[in-house]
PDB file of C-alpha atoms in Angstrom:
ATOM      1  CA  UNK R   1      28.183  80.597  -8.921  1.00 62.00           C
ATOM      2  CA  UNK R   2      24.472  80.182  -9.116  1.00 66.00           C
ATOM      3  CA  UNK R   3      24.876  77.968 -12.198  1.00 65.00           C
ATOM      4  CA  UNK R   4      27.561  75.920 -10.509  1.00 67.00           C
ATOM      5  CA  UNK R   5      25.169  75.117  -7.534  1.00 66.00           C
ATOM      6  CA  UNK R   6      22.444  74.193  -9.889  1.00 68.00           C
ATOM      7  CA  UNK R   7      24.890  71.952 -11.845  1.00 60.00           C
ATOM      8  CA  UNK R   8      26.000  70.234  -8.621  1.00 58.00           C
ATOM      9  CA  UNK R   9      22.377  69.755  -7.497  1.00 61.00           C
ATOM     10  CA  UNK R  10      21.469  68.216 -10.905  1.00 58.00           C
ATOM     11  CA  UNK R  11      24.530  65.971 -10.829  1.00 59.00           C
ATOM     12  CA  UNK R  12      23.766  64.805  -7.277  1.00 58.00           C
ATOM     13  CA  UNK R  13      20.189  64.006  -8.318  1.00 62.00           C
ATOM     14  CA  UNK R  14      21.451  62.134 -11.272  1.00 61.00           C
ATOM     15  CA  UNK R  15      23.868  60.101  -9.137  1.00 59.00           C
ATOM     16  CA  UNK R  16      21.204  59.303  -6.540  1.00 60.00           C
ATOM     17  CA  UNK R  17      18.790  58.165  -9.458  1.00 62.00           C
ATOM     18  CA  UNK R  18      21.589  56.052 -10.835  1.00 59.00           C
ATOM     19  CA  UNK R  19      22.350  54.485  -7.584  1.00 58.00           C
ATOM     20  CA  UNK R  20      18.787  53.788  -6.925  1.00 54.00           C
ATOM     21  CA  UNK R  21      18.326  52.153 -10.379  1.00 56.00           C
ATOM     22  CA  UNK R  22      21.327  50.048  -9.799  1.00 59.00           C
ATOM     23  CA  UNK R  23      20.097  48.931  -6.426  1.00 57.00           C
ATOM     24  CA  UNK R  24      16.683  47.946  -7.844  1.00 58.00           C
ATOM     25  CA  UNK R  25      17.836  46.246 -11.082  1.00 61.00           C
ATOM     26  CA  UNK R  26      20.832  44.361  -9.546  1.00 60.00           C
ATOM     27  CA  UNK R  27      18.728  42.359  -7.045  1.00 56.00           C
ATOM     28  CA  UNK R  28      19.345  38.732  -7.707  1.00 60.00           C
ATOM     29  CA  UNK R  29      16.601  36.380  -8.642  1.00 60.00           C
ATOM     30  CA  UNK R  30      15.201  34.187  -5.907  1.00 55.00           C
ATOM     31  CA  UNK R  31      16.108  30.626  -6.725  1.00 53.00           C
ATOM     32  CA  UNK R  32      13.197  28.355  -7.443  1.00 57.00           C
ATOM     33  CA  UNK R  33      12.492  25.675  -4.839  1.00 51.00           C
ATOM     34  CA  UNK R  34      12.877  22.142  -6.094  1.00 52.00           C
ATOM     35  CA  UNK R  35      12.679  18.743  -4.285  1.00 47.00           C
ATOM     36  CA  UNK R  36      16.337  18.766  -3.327  1.00 49.00           C
ATOM     37  CA  UNK R  37      16.011  22.041  -1.403  1.00 50.00           C
ATOM     38  CA  UNK R  38      12.801  20.917   0.375  1.00 74.00           C
ATOM     39  CA  UNK R  39      14.280  17.787   1.875  1.00 79.00           C
ATOM     40  CA  UNK R  40      15.799  17.649   5.472  1.00 81.00           C
ATOM     41  CA  UNK R  41      18.407  15.016   5.883  1.00 81.00           C
ATOM     42  CA  UNK R  42      19.501  13.499   9.276  1.00 81.00           C
ATOM     43  CA  UNK R  43      22.337  11.006   9.866  1.00 85.00           C
ATOM     44  CA  UNK R  44      21.821   8.384  12.518  1.00 81.00           C
ATOM     45  CA  UNK R  45      18.383   9.335  13.726  1.00 84.00           C
ATOM     46  CA  UNK R  46      15.358   7.648  15.156  1.00 84.00           C
ATOM     47  CA  UNK R  47      11.656   7.583  14.191  1.00 81.00           C
ATOM     48  CA  UNK R  48       8.996   6.435  16.635  1.00 86.00           C
ATOM     49  CA  UNK R  49       5.292   6.192  17.222  1.00 85.00           C
ATOM     50  CA  UNK R  50       3.770   6.703  20.726  1.00 89.00           C
ATOM     51  CA  UNK R  51       0.100   5.949  21.543  1.00 86.00           C
ATOM     52  CA  UNK R  52      -1.512   6.367  24.929  1.00 87.00           C
ATOM     53  CA  UNK R  53       1.874   7.061  26.526  1.00 88.00           C
ATOM     54  CA  UNK R  54       3.331   3.808  25.245  1.00 89.00           C
ATOM     55  CA  UNK R  55       6.022   3.463  22.521  1.00 90.00           C
ATOM     56  CA  UNK R  56       4.458   1.399  19.751  1.00 89.00           C
ATOM     57  CA  UNK R  57       7.589   1.127  17.530  1.00 88.00           C
ATOM     58  CA  UNK R  58      10.934   2.824  17.071  1.00 91.00           C
ATOM     59  CA  UNK R  59      13.252   2.744  14.150  1.00 86.00           C
ATOM     60  CA  UNK R  60      16.983   3.804  14.124  1.00 91.00           C
ATOM     61  CA  UNK R  61      18.312   4.551  10.681  1.00 92.00           C
ATOM     62  CA  UNK R  62      21.716   5.266   9.192  1.00 93.00           C
ATOM     63  CA  UNK R  63      20.049   8.254   7.476  1.00 91.00           C
ATOM     64  CA  UNK R  64      16.543   9.782   7.341  1.00 88.00           C
ATOM     65  CA  UNK R  65      15.329  12.204   4.690  1.00 90.00           C
ATOM     66  CA  UNK R  66      12.048  14.030   5.548  1.00 87.00           C
ATOM     67  CA  UNK R  67       9.976  16.387   3.363  1.00 85.00           C
ATOM     68  CA  UNK R  68      10.143  19.977   4.534  1.00 80.00           C
ATOM     69  CA  UNK R  69       6.393  20.036   4.506  1.00 82.00           C
ATOM     70  CA  UNK R  70       6.342  17.348   7.117  1.00 81.00           C
ATOM     71  CA  UNK R  71       4.281  14.720   5.327  1.00 89.00           C
ATOM     72  CA  UNK R  72       6.686  11.767   4.645  1.00 91.00           C
ATOM     73  CA  UNK R  73      10.142  10.488   5.644  1.00 89.00           C
ATOM     74  CA  UNK R  74      12.427   7.944   4.156  1.00 91.00           C
ATOM     75  CA  UNK R  75      14.914   5.858   6.268  1.00 91.00           C
ATOM     76  CA  UNK R  76      17.893   3.880   5.088  1.00 93.00           C
ATOM     77  CA  UNK R  77      19.583   0.832   6.749  1.00 94.00           C
ATOM     78  CA  UNK R  78      17.106   0.572   9.570  1.00 92.00           C
ATOM     79  CA  UNK R  79      17.026  -1.496  12.901  1.00 94.00           C
ATOM     80  CA  UNK R  80      13.575  -1.375  14.502  1.00 90.00           C
ATOM     81  CA  UNK R  81      11.687  -2.592  17.487  1.00 92.00           C
ATOM     82  CA  UNK R  82       7.864  -3.031  17.830  1.00 89.00           C
ATOM     83  CA  UNK R  83       6.980  -3.174  21.488  1.00 90.00           C
ATOM     84  CA  UNK R  84       3.881  -5.514  22.323  1.00 87.00           C
ATOM     85  CA  UNK R  85       1.945  -5.070  25.566  1.00 82.00           C
ATOM     86  CA  UNK R  86       3.476  -7.424  28.141  1.00 85.00           C
ATOM     87  CA  UNK R  87       6.955  -6.791  27.223  1.00 88.00           C
ATOM     88  CA  UNK R  88       7.179  -8.882  24.026  1.00 90.00           C
ATOM     89  CA  UNK R  89       9.304  -7.342  21.260  1.00 92.00           C
ATOM     90  CA  UNK R  90       9.748  -7.816  17.602  1.00 92.00           C
ATOM     91  CA  UNK R  91      13.075  -6.784  16.293  1.00 95.00           C
ATOM     92  CA  UNK R  92      13.605  -6.096  12.547  1.00 94.00           C
ATOM     93  CA  UNK R  93      16.111  -5.193  10.088  1.00 95.00           C
ATOM     94  CA  UNK R  94      15.681  -3.839   6.495  1.00 95.00           C
ATOM     95  CA  UNK R  95      17.438  -1.493   4.024  1.00 96.00           C
ATOM     96  CA  UNK R  96      14.660   0.926   3.613  1.00 95.00           C
ATOM     97  CA  UNK R  97      11.463   2.382   5.214  1.00 93.00           C
ATOM     98  CA  UNK R  98       8.873   4.922   4.281  1.00 94.00           C
ATOM     99  CA  UNK R  99       6.775   6.720   7.003  1.00 91.00           C
ATOM    100  CA  UNK R 100       3.646   8.673   6.190  1.00 92.00           C
ATOM    101  CA  UNK R 101       3.525  11.360   8.841  1.00 88.00           C
ATOM    102  CA  UNK R 102      -0.143  12.158   8.047  1.00 90.00           C
ATOM    103  CA  UNK R 103      -1.548   8.649   8.283  1.00 92.00           C
ATOM    104  CA  UNK R 104       1.163   7.235  10.703  1.00 90.00           C
ATOM    105  CA  UNK R 105       1.470   4.337   8.253  1.00 93.00           C
ATOM    106  CA  UNK R 106       5.004   2.680   7.999  1.00 92.00           C
ATOM    107  CA  UNK R 107       6.249   0.579   5.084  1.00 95.00           C
ATOM    108  CA  UNK R 108       9.504  -1.252   5.632  1.00 94.00           C
ATOM    109  CA  UNK R 109      10.969  -2.916   2.529  1.00 94.00           C
ATOM    110  CA  UNK R 110      13.823  -4.566   0.839  1.00 93.00           C
ATOM    111  CA  UNK R 111      14.180  -8.026   2.298  1.00 92.00           C
ATOM    112  CA  UNK R 112      12.797  -7.514   5.810  1.00 95.00           C
ATOM    113  CA  UNK R 113      13.859  -9.782   8.618  1.00 96.00           C
ATOM    114  CA  UNK R 114      12.027 -10.017  11.885  1.00 95.00           C
ATOM    115  CA  UNK R 115      12.847 -11.934  15.174  1.00 96.00           C
ATOM    116  CA  UNK R 116      10.523 -11.888  18.177  1.00 93.00           C
ATOM    117  CA  UNK R 117      11.572 -12.313  21.777  1.00 92.00           C
ATOM    118  CA  UNK R 118       9.660 -15.671  21.881  1.00 91.00           C
ATOM    119  CA  UNK R 119      11.316 -17.257  18.904  1.00 93.00           C
ATOM    120  CA  UNK R 120       9.363 -16.423  15.839  1.00 94.00           C
ATOM    121  CA  UNK R 121      11.404 -15.666  12.734  1.00 96.00           C
ATOM    122  CA  UNK R 122       9.879 -13.911   9.728  1.00 96.00           C
ATOM    123  CA  UNK R 123      11.106 -12.910   6.398  1.00 97.00           C
ATOM    124  CA  UNK R 124       9.408 -10.991   3.542  1.00 97.00           C
ATOM    125  CA  UNK R 125       9.879  -8.368   0.815  1.00 96.00           C
ATOM    126  CA  UNK R 126       8.001  -5.794   2.897  1.00 96.00           C
ATOM    127  CA  UNK R 127       6.327  -5.224   6.260  1.00 95.00           C
ATOM    128  CA  UNK R 128       3.465  -2.692   6.537  1.00 95.00           C
ATOM    129  CA  UNK R 129       2.216  -1.075   9.720  1.00 91.00           C
ATOM    130  CA  UNK R 130      -1.283   0.270   9.405  1.00 94.00           C
ATOM    131  CA  UNK R 131      -1.770   2.724  12.209  1.00 90.00           C
ATOM    132  CA  UNK R 132      -5.553   2.787  11.857  1.00 92.00           C
ATOM    133  CA  UNK R 133      -5.938  -0.973  11.970  1.00 93.00           C
ATOM    134  CA  UNK R 134      -2.919  -1.483  14.363  1.00 90.00           C
ATOM    135  CA  UNK R 135      -1.704  -4.374  12.275  1.00 93.00           C
ATOM    136  CA  UNK R 136       1.511  -5.549  10.851  1.00 93.00           C
ATOM    137  CA  UNK R 137       1.460  -7.266   7.503  1.00 96.00           C
ATOM    138  CA  UNK R 138       4.404  -9.237   6.065  1.00 96.00           C
ATOM    139  CA  UNK R 139       3.920  -8.880   2.214  1.00 95.00           C
ATOM    140  CA  UNK R 140       5.665 -10.759  -0.644  1.00 94.00           C
ATOM    141  CA  UNK R 141       7.168 -14.136  -0.320  1.00 93.00           C
ATOM    142  CA  UNK R 142       6.561 -14.174   3.429  1.00 95.00           C
ATOM    143  CA  UNK R 143       7.915 -16.992   5.535  1.00 96.00           C
ATOM    144  CA  UNK R 144       7.271 -17.381   9.215  1.00 96.00           C
ATOM    145  CA  UNK R 145       9.017 -20.093  11.279  1.00 96.00           C
ATOM    146  CA  UNK R 146       9.096 -21.026  14.943  1.00 93.00           C
ATOM    147  CA  UNK R 147      11.294 -23.828  16.044  1.00 90.00           C
ATOM    148  CA  UNK R 148       9.738 -24.668  19.432  1.00 89.00           C
ATOM    149  CA  UNK R 149       6.269 -25.300  17.863  1.00 87.00           C
ATOM    150  CA  UNK R 150       7.819 -26.667  14.683  1.00 91.00           C
ATOM    151  CA  UNK R 151       5.723 -24.096  12.840  1.00 94.00           C
ATOM    152  CA  UNK R 152       6.397 -23.039   9.157  1.00 96.00           C
ATOM    153  CA  UNK R 153       4.131 -20.740   7.132  1.00 95.00           C
ATOM    154  CA  UNK R 154       4.745 -19.545   3.534  1.00 95.00           C
ATOM    155  CA  UNK R 155       2.259 -17.129   2.038  1.00 96.00           C
ATOM    156  CA  UNK R 156       2.032 -13.945  -0.041  1.00 95.00           C
ATOM    157  CA  UNK R 157       0.704 -12.101   2.965  1.00 95.00           C
ATOM    158  CA  UNK R 158       0.701 -12.772   6.666  1.00 96.00           C
ATOM    159  CA  UNK R 159      -1.120 -10.282   8.868  1.00 96.00           C
ATOM    160  CA  UNK R 160      -1.452  -9.966  12.567  1.00 94.00           C
ATOM    161  CA  UNK R 161      -2.597  -7.504  15.109  1.00 91.00           C
ATOM    162  CA  UNK R 162      -0.588  -9.105  17.995  1.00 89.00           C
ATOM    163  CA  UNK R 163       2.899  -9.413  16.724  1.00 88.00           C
ATOM    164  CA  UNK R 164       2.350 -12.678  14.840  1.00 91.00           C
ATOM    165  CA  UNK R 165       1.232 -14.746  17.805  1.00 89.00           C
ATOM    166  CA  UNK R 166      -2.113 -15.162  15.953  1.00 92.00           C
ATOM    167  CA  UNK R 167      -2.226 -14.264  12.265  1.00 94.00           C
ATOM    168  CA  UNK R 168      -3.920 -14.777   9.033  1.00 94.00           C
ATOM    169  CA  UNK R 169      -2.093 -16.051   5.854  1.00 94.00           C
ATOM    170  CA  UNK R 170      -3.190 -15.636   2.321  1.00 94.00           C
ATOM    171  CA  UNK R 171      -1.967 -16.433  -1.080  1.00 92.00           C
ATOM    172  CA  UNK R 172      -1.951 -14.552  -4.502  1.00 84.00           C
ATOM    173  CA  UNK R 173      -3.255 -15.307  -7.858  1.00 80.00           C
ATOM    174  CA  UNK R 174      -4.497 -18.839  -7.288  1.00 74.00           C
ATOM    175  CA  UNK R 175      -1.514 -19.833  -5.038  1.00 82.00           C
ATOM    176  CA  UNK R 176      -2.567 -20.932  -1.486  1.00 88.00           C
ATOM    177  CA  UNK R 177      -0.856 -20.143   1.738  1.00 91.00           C
ATOM    178  CA  UNK R 178       0.944 -23.095   3.236  1.00 92.00           C
ATOM    179  CA  UNK R 179       0.898 -23.856   6.904  1.00 90.00           C
ATOM    180  CA  UNK R 180       3.031 -26.767   8.304  1.00 93.00           C
ATOM    181  CA  UNK R 181       3.137 -27.906  11.907  1.00 89.00           C
ATOM    182  CA  UNK R 182       4.977 -30.671  13.491  1.00 81.00           C
ATOM    183  CA  UNK R 183       7.974 -32.688  12.286  1.00 70.00           C
ATOM    184  CA  UNK R 184       7.439 -31.822   8.584  1.00 62.00           C
ATOM    185  CA  UNK R 185       7.797 -28.106   9.299  1.00 59.00           C
ATOM    186  CA  UNK R 186      11.561 -28.061   9.421  1.00 58.00           C
TER     187      UNK R 186
END
């Protein structure tokens, strides 16, 4: 009987050791994180920037993908509004935008179209909002028109700090910016 108890104790210890070894060695590997698992995706959401209690701009997008580390966001098929002091608005549409959450800079690209509440129309390849300088820059084949003033500006870059009421226009690689005002501007 004594041998039987010893044998059962040894058998129980062996079963316990086998179960413990199985539990330790059968733990699945933790999957490696890659870029696709570190991206948060939102459908039909809005990005915005507020400063001193005032909304500076807001973008509504068909989809937004943000890095899980909170440093950047990409938006697709966007409609946006830049709010100027005094109630003036710039409405824009574009297929893509990139927002740097660290610098608060916004790059809108892919054939951007802007229309202001006071009749300015602007087209360019991209528009860049510099949060530090608080400027909007239309970059790449920029064309600004305003019917009422019969104004037409074509340039590589048109930059403004007041929603294109006042602006600077510059060319690229020896090409000059062109500003026409009056009857020849249409």
